[in-house]
PDB file of N, CA, C and O in Angstrom:
ATOM      1  N   MET Q 190       1.015  -1.516  -0.140  1.00 61.00           N
ATOM      2  CA  MET Q 190      -0.042  -0.463   0.047  1.00 61.00           C
ATOM      3  C   MET Q 190       1.216   1.303  -0.277  1.00 61.00           C
ATOM      4  O   MET Q 190      -0.062   2.427  -0.754  1.00 61.00           O
ATOM      5  N   GLY Q 191       2.211   1.677   0.316  1.00 76.00           N
ATOM      6  CA  GLY Q 191       3.074   2.279   0.744  1.00 76.00           C
ATOM      7  C   GLY Q 191       3.191   3.091  -0.727  1.00 76.00           C
ATOM      8  O   GLY Q 191       3.777   4.324  -0.806  1.00 76.00           O
ATOM      9  N   ILE Q 192       3.676   2.310  -1.765  1.00 81.00           N
ATOM     10  CA  ILE Q 192       3.772   2.664  -2.934  1.00 81.00           C
ATOM     11  C   ILE Q 192       2.189   3.729  -3.981  1.00 81.00           C
ATOM     12  O   ILE Q 192       2.462   4.302  -4.539  1.00 81.00           O
ATOM     13  N   PHE Q 193       1.110   3.122  -3.420  1.00 79.00           N
ATOM     14  CA  PHE Q 193      -0.403   3.429  -3.637  1.00 79.00           C
ATOM     15  C   PHE Q 193       0.353   4.921  -3.501  1.00 79.00           C
ATOM     16  O   PHE Q 193      -0.787   6.534  -3.502  1.00 79.00           O
ATOM     17  N   GLU Q 194      -0.210   4.762  -1.742  1.00 79.00           N
ATOM     18  CA  GLU Q 194      -0.251   6.528  -1.290  1.00 79.00           C
ATOM     19  C   GLU Q 194       1.012   7.481  -2.008  1.00 79.00           C
ATOM     20  O   GLU Q 194       0.718   8.447  -1.782  1.00 79.00           O
ATOM     21  N   TYR Q 195       1.812   7.093  -2.352  1.00 80.00           N
ATOM     22  CA  TYR Q 195       3.111   7.867  -2.850  1.00 80.00           C
ATOM     23  C   TYR Q 195       2.686   8.330  -3.704  1.00 80.00           C
ATOM     24  O   TYR Q 195       2.887   9.526  -3.845  1.00 80.00           O
ATOM     25  N   ILE Q 196       1.767   7.396  -4.667  1.00 79.00           N
ATOM     26  CA  ILE Q 196       1.757   8.152  -5.688  1.00 79.00           C
ATOM     27  C   ILE Q 196       0.720   8.983  -5.540  1.00 79.00           C
ATOM     28  O   ILE Q 196       0.158   9.789  -6.545  1.00 79.00           O
ATOM     29  N   PHE Q 197      -0.145   8.992  -5.420  1.00 77.00           N
ATOM     30  CA  PHE Q 197      -1.477   9.217  -4.747  1.00 77.00           C
ATOM     31  C   PHE Q 197      -1.291  10.559  -4.784  1.00 77.00           C
ATOM     32  O   PHE Q 197      -1.560  11.786  -4.758  1.00 77.00           O
ATOM     33  N   GLN Q 198      -0.143  10.968  -3.116  1.00 74.00           N
ATOM     34  CA  GLN Q 198       0.565  11.847  -2.821  1.00 74.00           C
ATOM     35  C   GLN Q 198       1.047  12.783  -3.953  1.00 74.00           C
ATOM     36  O   GLN Q 198       0.493  14.095  -4.220  1.00 74.00           O
ATOM     37  N   GLN Q 199       1.828  12.150  -5.010  1.00 76.00           N
ATOM     38  CA  GLN Q 199       2.621  12.949  -5.579  1.00 76.00           C
ATOM     39  C   GLN Q 199       1.705  13.263  -7.186  1.00 76.00           C
ATOM     40  O   GLN Q 199       1.947  14.680  -7.278  1.00 76.00           O
ATOM     41  N   ILE Q 200       0.631  12.713  -7.817  1.00 76.00           N
ATOM     42  CA  ILE Q 200      -0.545  13.103  -8.444  1.00 76.00           C
ATOM     43  C   ILE Q 200      -1.261  14.373  -7.887  1.00 76.00           C
ATOM     44  O   ILE Q 200      -1.089  15.676  -8.211  1.00 76.00           O
ATOM     45  N   PHE Q 201      -1.593  14.676  -6.594  1.00 71.00           N
ATOM     46  CA  PHE Q 201      -2.325  15.984  -6.014  1.00 71.00           C
ATOM     47  C   PHE Q 201      -1.487  16.834  -5.464  1.00 71.00           C
ATOM     48  O   PHE Q 201      -1.328  17.763  -6.048  1.00 71.00           O
ATOM     49  N   MET Q 202      -0.353  16.382  -5.126  1.00 70.00           N
ATOM     50  CA  MET Q 202       1.178  17.699  -5.169  1.00 70.00           C
ATOM     51  C   MET Q 202       1.514  18.033  -6.509  1.00 70.00           C
ATOM     52  O   MET Q 202       1.644  19.445  -6.321  1.00 70.00           O
ATOM     53  N   ASN Q 203       2.165  17.469  -6.844  1.00 73.00           N
ATOM     54  CA  ASN Q 203       2.668  18.012  -8.232  1.00 73.00           C
ATOM     55  C   ASN Q 203       1.442  18.516  -9.446  1.00 73.00           C
ATOM     56  O   ASN Q 203       2.166  19.502  -9.872  1.00 73.00           O
ATOM     57  N   ILE Q 204       0.850  17.591  -9.707  1.00 76.00           N
ATOM     58  CA  ILE Q 204      -0.229  18.142 -10.815  1.00 76.00           C
ATOM     59  C   ILE Q 204      -1.080  18.920 -10.706  1.00 76.00           C
ATOM     60  O   ILE Q 204      -1.478  19.903 -11.532  1.00 76.00           O
ATOM     61  N   ILE Q 205      -1.910  18.560  -9.778  1.00 77.00           N
ATOM     62  CA  ILE Q 205      -3.003  18.837  -9.714  1.00 77.00           C
ATOM     63  C   ILE Q 205      -2.896  20.539  -8.257  1.00 77.00           C
ATOM     64  O   ILE Q 205      -3.194  21.492  -8.895  1.00 77.00           O
ATOM     65  N   GLY Q 206      -1.902  20.411  -7.361  1.00 75.00           N
ATOM     66  CA  GLY Q 206      -1.718  20.891  -6.235  1.00 75.00           C
ATOM     67  C   GLY Q 206      -0.300  22.810  -6.565  1.00 75.00           C
ATOM     68  O   GLY Q 206      -1.171  23.339  -6.650  1.00 75.00           O
ATOM     69  N   ASN Q 207       0.120  22.227  -7.240  1.00 77.00           N
ATOM     70  CA  ASN Q 207       1.153  23.023  -8.087  1.00 77.00           C
ATOM     71  C   ASN Q 207       0.177  24.101  -9.117  1.00 77.00           C
ATOM     72  O   ASN Q 207       0.025  25.280  -8.726  1.00 77.00           O
ATOM     73  N   GLY Q 208      -0.228  23.381  -9.719  1.00 80.00           N
ATOM     74  CA  GLY Q 208      -1.209  24.218 -10.613  1.00 80.00           C
ATOM     75  C   GLY Q 208      -2.089  25.346 -10.015  1.00 80.00           C
ATOM     76  O   GLY Q 208      -2.291  26.604 -10.073  1.00 80.00           O
ATOM     77  N   ILE Q 209      -2.985  24.803  -9.431  1.00 81.00           N
ATOM     78  CA  ILE Q 209      -3.694  25.482  -8.482  1.00 81.00           C
ATOM     79  C   ILE Q 209      -3.578  26.247  -8.054  1.00 81.00           C
ATOM     80  O   ILE Q 209      -3.708  27.687  -7.153  1.00 81.00           O
ATOM     81  N   TYR Q 210      -2.411  25.573  -6.960  1.00 80.00           N
ATOM     82  CA  TYR Q 210      -1.308  27.016  -5.781  1.00 80.00           C
ATOM     83  C   TYR Q 210      -1.210  28.518  -6.505  1.00 80.00           C
ATOM     84  O   TYR Q 210      -0.817  29.602  -6.538  1.00 80.00           O
ATOM     85  N   TYR Q 211      -0.426  27.585  -8.245  1.00 80.00           N
ATOM     86  CA  TYR Q 211       0.445  28.856  -8.681  1.00 80.00           C
ATOM     87  C   TYR Q 211      -0.478  30.103  -9.388  1.00 80.00           C
ATOM     88  O   TYR Q 211      -0.444  31.085  -9.051  1.00 80.00           O
ATOM     89  N   LEU Q 212      -2.186  28.877 -10.010  1.00 81.00           N
ATOM     90  CA  LEU Q 212      -3.205  29.703 -10.302  1.00 81.00           C
ATOM     91  C   LEU Q 212      -3.966  31.350  -9.177  1.00 81.00           C
ATOM     92  O   LEU Q 212      -3.943  32.026  -9.333  1.00 81.00           O
ATOM     93  N   LEU Q 213      -4.243  30.309  -8.373  1.00 81.00           N
ATOM     94  CA  LEU Q 213      -4.918  31.500  -7.386  1.00 81.00           C
ATOM     95  C   LEU Q 213      -3.142  32.435  -6.726  1.00 81.00           C
ATOM     96  O   LEU Q 213      -4.031  33.581  -6.222  1.00 81.00           O
ATOM     97  N   ARG Q 214      -1.925  31.660  -6.648  1.00 79.00           N
ATOM     98  CA  ARG Q 214      -1.501  33.197  -6.478  1.00 79.00           C
ATOM     99  C   ARG Q 214      -1.076  34.452  -7.358  1.00 79.00           C
ATOM    100  O   ARG Q 214      -1.111  35.375  -7.273  1.00 79.00           O
ATOM    101  N   LYS Q 215      -1.507  33.798  -8.078  1.00 83.00           N
ATOM    102  CA  LYS Q 215      -1.118  34.952  -9.503  1.00 83.00           C
ATOM    103  C   LYS Q 215      -2.537  35.643  -9.803  1.00 83.00           C
ATOM    104  O   LYS Q 215      -2.420  36.818  -9.711  1.00 83.00           O
ATOM    105  N   ILE Q 216      -3.834  34.850  -9.301  1.00 86.00           N
ATOM    106  CA  ILE Q 216      -4.985  35.870  -8.925  1.00 86.00           C
ATOM    107  C   ILE Q 216      -4.658  36.843  -8.194  1.00 86.00           C
ATOM    108  O   ILE Q 216      -5.501  38.393  -8.222  1.00 86.00           O
ATOM    109  N   ILE Q 217      -4.831  36.615  -6.627  1.00 85.00           N
ATOM    110  CA  ILE Q 217      -4.553  37.112  -5.896  1.00 85.00           C
ATOM    111  C   ILE Q 217      -3.310  38.483  -6.134  1.00 85.00           C
ATOM    112  O   ILE Q 217      -3.418  39.668  -5.346  1.00 85.00           O
ATOM    113  N   GLY Q 218      -2.582  38.626  -6.750  1.00 85.00           N
ATOM    114  CA  GLY Q 218      -1.344  39.430  -7.650  1.00 85.00           C
ATOM    115  C   GLY Q 218       0.005  38.960  -6.958  1.00 85.00           C
ATOM    116  O   GLY Q 218       0.353  40.145  -7.694  1.00 85.00           O
ATOM    117  N   ASP Q 219       0.116  38.452  -7.306  1.00 79.00           N
ATOM    118  CA  ASP Q 219       1.779  37.361  -6.696  1.00 79.00           C
ATOM    119  C   ASP Q 219       2.306  37.796  -7.995  1.00 79.00           C
ATOM    120  O   ASP Q 219       1.886  37.370  -8.985  1.00 79.00           O
ATOM    121  N   LYS Q 220       4.027  38.382  -7.791  1.00 82.00           N
ATOM    122  CA  LYS Q 220       4.548  38.856  -9.396  1.00 82.00           C
ATOM    123  C   LYS Q 220       5.857  38.122  -9.794  1.00 82.00           C
ATOM    124  O   LYS Q 220       6.283  38.017 -10.834  1.00 82.00           O
ATOM    125  N   ARG Q 221       5.559  36.789  -8.299  1.00 79.00           N
ATOM    126  CA  ARG Q 221       6.816  35.739  -8.806  1.00 79.00           C
ATOM    127  C   ARG Q 221       6.432  34.732  -9.891  1.00 79.00           C
ATOM    128  O   ARG Q 221       5.513  34.553 -10.158  1.00 79.00           O
ATOM    129  N   SER Q 222       7.655  34.636 -10.616  1.00 80.00           N
ATOM    130  CA  SER Q 222       7.373  33.658 -11.252  1.00 80.00           C
ATOM    131  C   SER Q 222       7.118  32.090 -11.096  1.00 80.00           C
ATOM    132  O   SER Q 222       6.946  31.819  -9.633  1.00 80.00           O
ATOM    133  N   TYR Q 223       6.919  31.536 -11.865  1.00 71.00           N
ATOM    134  CA  TYR Q 223       6.446  29.977 -11.286  1.00 71.00           C
ATOM    135  C   TYR Q 223       7.017  29.086 -10.254  1.00 71.00           C
ATOM    136  O   TYR Q 223       7.540  28.681  -8.807  1.00 71.00           O
ATOM    137  N   LYS Q 224       9.072  29.906 -10.739  1.00 74.00           N
ATOM    138  CA  LYS Q 224       9.862  28.499 -10.061  1.00 74.00           C
ATOM    139  C   LYS Q 224       9.927  29.314  -8.660  1.00 74.00           C
ATOM    140  O   LYS Q 224      10.160  28.611  -7.707  1.00 74.00           O
ATOM    141  N   GLU Q 225       9.985  30.467  -8.530  1.00 75.00           N
ATOM    142  CA  GLU Q 225      10.279  31.130  -6.797  1.00 75.00           C
ATOM    143  C   GLU Q 225       9.442  30.716  -6.022  1.00 75.00           C
ATOM    144  O   GLU Q 225       9.537  30.656  -5.463  1.00 75.00           O
ATOM    145  N   ILE Q 226       7.507  30.976  -6.489  1.00 69.00           N
ATOM    146  CA  ILE Q 226       6.562  30.018  -5.769  1.00 69.00           C
ATOM    147  C   ILE Q 226       7.046  28.854  -5.367  1.00 69.00           C
ATOM    148  O   ILE Q 226       6.664  28.905  -4.368  1.00 69.00           O
ATOM    149  N   GLN Q 227       7.056  28.017  -6.273  1.00 69.00           N
ATOM    150  CA  GLN Q 227       7.230  26.480  -5.964  1.00 69.00           C
ATOM    151  C   GLN Q 227       8.406  26.286  -4.878  1.00 69.00           C
ATOM    152  O   GLN Q 227       8.708  25.380  -4.109  1.00 69.00           O
ATOM    153  N   ASP Q 228       9.400  27.497  -5.384  1.00 72.00           N
ATOM    154  CA  ASP Q 228      11.205  26.769  -3.954  1.00 72.00           C
ATOM    155  C   ASP Q 228      10.660  27.529  -3.204  1.00 72.00           C
ATOM    156  O   ASP Q 228      10.890  26.760  -1.738  1.00 72.00           O
ATOM    157  N   GLN Q 229       9.268  28.474  -2.697  1.00 69.00           N
ATOM    158  CA  GLN Q 229       9.361  29.363  -1.148  1.00 69.00           C
ATOM    159  C   GLN Q 229       8.200  28.868  -0.657  1.00 69.00           C
ATOM    160  O   GLN Q 229       8.088  28.947   0.448  1.00 69.00           O
ATOM    161  N   THR Q 230       7.112  27.517  -1.467  1.00 66.00           N
ATOM    162  CA  THR Q 230       6.146  27.260  -0.857  1.00 66.00           C
ATOM    163  C   THR Q 230       6.749  25.427  -0.356  1.00 66.00           C
ATOM    164  O   THR Q 230       7.220  24.840  -0.287  1.00 66.00           O
ATOM    165  N   GLU Q 231       5.191  25.404   0.716  1.00 68.00           N
ATOM    166  CA  GLU Q 231       5.567  24.171   1.478  1.00 68.00           C
ATOM    167  C   GLU Q 231       4.744  23.091   0.694  1.00 68.00           C
ATOM    168  O   GLU Q 231       3.534  23.434   0.327  1.00 68.00           O
ATOM    169  N   GLY Q 232       5.324  22.115   1.174  1.00 67.00           N
ATOM    170  CA  GLY Q 232       4.351  20.888   0.267  1.00 67.00           C
ATOM    171  C   GLY Q 232       3.225  20.837   0.866  1.00 67.00           C
ATOM    172  O   GLY Q 232       2.401  20.159   0.162  1.00 67.00           O
ATOM    173  N   TYR Q 233       2.853  20.832   1.736  1.00 71.00           N
ATOM    174  CA  TYR Q 233       1.860  20.817   2.171  1.00 71.00           C
ATOM    175  C   TYR Q 233       0.557  21.324   1.544  1.00 71.00           C
ATOM    176  O   TYR Q 233      -0.715  21.028   1.309  1.00 71.00           O
ATOM    177  N   ILE Q 234       0.803  22.584   2.041  1.00 73.00           N
ATOM    178  CA  ILE Q 234       0.009  23.493   1.512  1.00 73.00           C
ATOM    179  C   ILE Q 234      -0.558  22.898  -0.012  1.00 73.00           C
ATOM    180  O   ILE Q 234      -1.313  23.420  -0.139  1.00 73.00           O
ATOM    181  N   LYS Q 235       0.760  22.836  -1.133  1.00 71.00           N
ATOM    182  CA  LYS Q 235       0.377  22.460  -2.815  1.00 71.00           C
ATOM    183  C   LYS Q 235      -0.200  20.998  -2.503  1.00 71.00           C
ATOM    184  O   LYS Q 235      -1.477  21.465  -2.954  1.00 71.00           O
ATOM    185  N   PHE Q 236      -0.241  20.674  -1.508  1.00 72.00           N
ATOM    186  CA  PHE Q 236      -0.750  19.313  -1.363  1.00 72.00           C
ATOM    187  C   PHE Q 236      -2.492  19.144  -1.080  1.00 72.00           C
ATOM    188  O   PHE Q 236      -3.345  18.851  -1.524  1.00 72.00           O
ATOM    189  N   PHE Q 237      -2.282  19.933  -0.085  1.00 78.00           N
ATOM    190  CA  PHE Q 237      -4.069  20.345   0.613  1.00 78.00           C
ATOM    191  C   PHE Q 237      -5.292  20.595  -0.631  1.00 78.00           C
ATOM    192  O   PHE Q 237      -6.025  21.461  -0.532  1.00 78.00           O
ATOM    193  N   THR Q 238      -4.531  22.077  -1.224  1.00 78.00           N
ATOM    194  CA  THR Q 238      -4.583  22.562  -1.991  1.00 78.00           C
ATOM    195  C   THR Q 238      -4.790  21.967  -3.321  1.00 78.00           C
ATOM    196  O   THR Q 238      -6.521  21.915  -3.943  1.00 78.00           O
ATOM    197  N   GLY Q 239      -4.510  20.649  -3.796  1.00 77.00           N
ATOM    198  CA  GLY Q 239      -4.933  20.135  -4.684  1.00 77.00           C
ATOM    199  C   GLY Q 239      -6.224  18.727  -3.962  1.00 77.00           C
ATOM    200  O   GLY Q 239      -7.276  18.623  -4.912  1.00 77.00           O
ATOM    201  N   VAL Q 240      -5.928  18.105  -3.271  1.00 79.00           N
ATOM    202  CA  VAL Q 240      -7.170  17.798  -2.686  1.00 79.00           C
ATOM    203  C   VAL Q 240      -8.940  18.282  -1.587  1.00 79.00           C
ATOM    204  O   VAL Q 240      -9.514  18.294  -2.340  1.00 79.00           O
ATOM    205  N   ILE Q 241      -8.413  19.309  -1.590  1.00 83.00           N
ATOM    206  CA  ILE Q 241      -9.836  20.516  -1.744  1.00 83.00           C
ATOM    207  C   ILE Q 241     -10.217  20.608  -3.229  1.00 83.00           C
ATOM    208  O   ILE Q 241     -11.665  21.091  -3.496  1.00 83.00           O
ATOM    209  N   PHE Q 242      -9.826  21.149  -4.170  1.00 83.00           N
ATOM    210  CA  PHE Q 242     -10.081  21.179  -5.251  1.00 83.00           C
ATOM    211  C   PHE Q 242     -10.495  19.860  -5.696  1.00 83.00           C
ATOM    212  O   PHE Q 242     -11.261  19.981  -6.485  1.00 83.00           O
ATOM    213  N   VAL Q 243      -9.991  18.995  -5.577  1.00 81.00           N
ATOM    214  CA  VAL Q 243     -10.470  17.515  -6.409  1.00 81.00           C
ATOM    215  C   VAL Q 243     -12.206  17.057  -5.234  1.00 81.00           C
ATOM    216  O   VAL Q 243     -13.113  16.726  -6.582  1.00 81.00           O
ATOM    217  N   PHE Q 244     -12.259  17.324  -4.107  1.00 84.00           N
ATOM    218  CA  PHE Q 244     -13.145  17.697  -2.957  1.00 84.00           C
ATOM    219  C   PHE Q 244     -14.254  18.565  -3.784  1.00 84.00           C
ATOM    220  O   PHE Q 244     -15.320  18.002  -3.690  1.00 84.00           O
ATOM    221  N   ILE Q 245     -13.620  19.271  -4.172  1.00 87.00           N
ATOM    222  CA  ILE Q 245     -14.900  20.626  -4.502  1.00 87.00           C
ATOM    223  C   ILE Q 245     -15.366  19.943  -5.907  1.00 87.00           C
ATOM    224  O   ILE Q 245     -16.461  19.947  -6.362  1.00 87.00           O
ATOM    225  N   ILE Q 246     -14.861  19.549  -6.905  1.00 85.00           N
ATOM    226  CA  ILE Q 246     -14.849  18.818  -8.052  1.00 85.00           C
ATOM    227  C   ILE Q 246     -16.324  17.516  -7.901  1.00 85.00           C
ATOM    228  O   ILE Q 246     -17.443  17.558  -8.507  1.00 85.00           O
ATOM    229  N   ILE Q 247     -15.533  16.451  -6.784  1.00 86.00           N
ATOM    230  CA  ILE Q 247     -16.202  15.770  -6.179  1.00 86.00           C
ATOM    231  C   ILE Q 247     -18.037  16.307  -6.170  1.00 86.00           C
ATOM    232  O   ILE Q 247     -19.369  15.630  -6.201  1.00 86.00           O
ATOM    233  N   VAL Q 248     -18.159  17.064  -5.286  1.00 90.00           N
ATOM    234  CA  VAL Q 248     -19.425  17.651  -4.623  1.00 90.00           C
ATOM    235  C   VAL Q 248     -19.908  18.035  -6.215  1.00 90.00           C
ATOM    236  O   VAL Q 248     -21.320  17.866  -5.860  1.00 90.00           O
ATOM    237  N   LEU Q 249     -19.225  18.352  -6.624  1.00 90.00           N
ATOM    238  CA  LEU Q 249     -20.511  19.896  -7.701  1.00 90.00           C
ATOM    239  C   LEU Q 249     -20.402  18.601  -8.827  1.00 90.00           C
ATOM    240  O   LEU Q 249     -22.006  18.379  -8.869  1.00 90.00           O
ATOM    241  N   MET Q 250     -19.700  17.625  -8.753  1.00 90.00           N
ATOM    242  CA  MET Q 250     -20.444  16.500  -9.424  1.00 90.00           C
ATOM    243  C   MET Q 250     -21.451  15.799  -9.128  1.00 90.00           C
ATOM    244  O   MET Q 250     -22.552  15.306  -9.763  1.00 90.00           O
ATOM    245  N   LYS Q 251     -21.387  15.728  -7.744  1.00 89.00           N
ATOM    246  CA  LYS Q 251     -22.824  15.270  -7.020  1.00 89.00           C
ATOM    247  C   LYS Q 251     -23.857  15.516  -7.055  1.00 89.00           C
ATOM    248  O   LYS Q 251     -25.150  14.817  -7.803  1.00 89.00           O
ATOM    249  N   LYS Q 252     -23.515  16.554  -7.147  1.00 89.00           N
ATOM    250  CA  LYS Q 252     -25.003  18.039  -7.218  1.00 89.00           C
ATOM    251  C   LYS Q 252     -25.704  17.909  -8.239  1.00 89.00           C
ATOM    252  O   LYS Q 252     -26.539  17.981  -8.449  1.00 89.00           O
ATOM    253  N   PHE Q 253     -25.043  17.586  -9.660  1.00 90.00           N
ATOM    254  CA  PHE Q 253     -25.144  18.262 -10.870  1.00 90.00           C
ATOM    255  C   PHE Q 253     -25.329  17.512 -11.733  1.00 90.00           C
ATOM    256  O   PHE Q 253     -26.303  17.445 -12.411  1.00 90.00           O
ATOM    257  N   ILE Q 254     -24.825  16.103 -11.532  1.00 85.00           N
ATOM    258  CA  ILE Q 254     -25.253  14.863 -12.268  1.00 85.00           C
ATOM    259  C   ILE Q 254     -25.463  13.758 -11.492  1.00 85.00           C
ATOM    260  O   ILE Q 254     -25.195  12.999  -9.886  1.00 85.00           O
ATOM    261  N   LYS Q 255     -27.439  13.620 -12.532  1.00 70.00           N
ATOM    262  CA  LYS Q 255     -27.757  13.237 -11.562  1.00 70.00           C
ATOM    263  C   LYS Q 255     -28.316  11.809 -12.178  1.00 70.00           C
ATOM    264  O   LYS Q 255     -27.703  11.264 -13.190  1.00 70.00           O
TER     265      LYS Q 255
END
């Protein structure tokens, strides 16, 4: 089970979390580049950004798709 947990975490942190976190920072008005933002942020912030985003997508799908 350890390998699946690692893969799941990497998917949320790297693919979804990084992109959404970067987009949110740019909307707020952050002028730094993508690399600077990624180098200065904690891994858990990006991970939970991805988890929350997927959770919101699931809730919206359950609400609108019947």
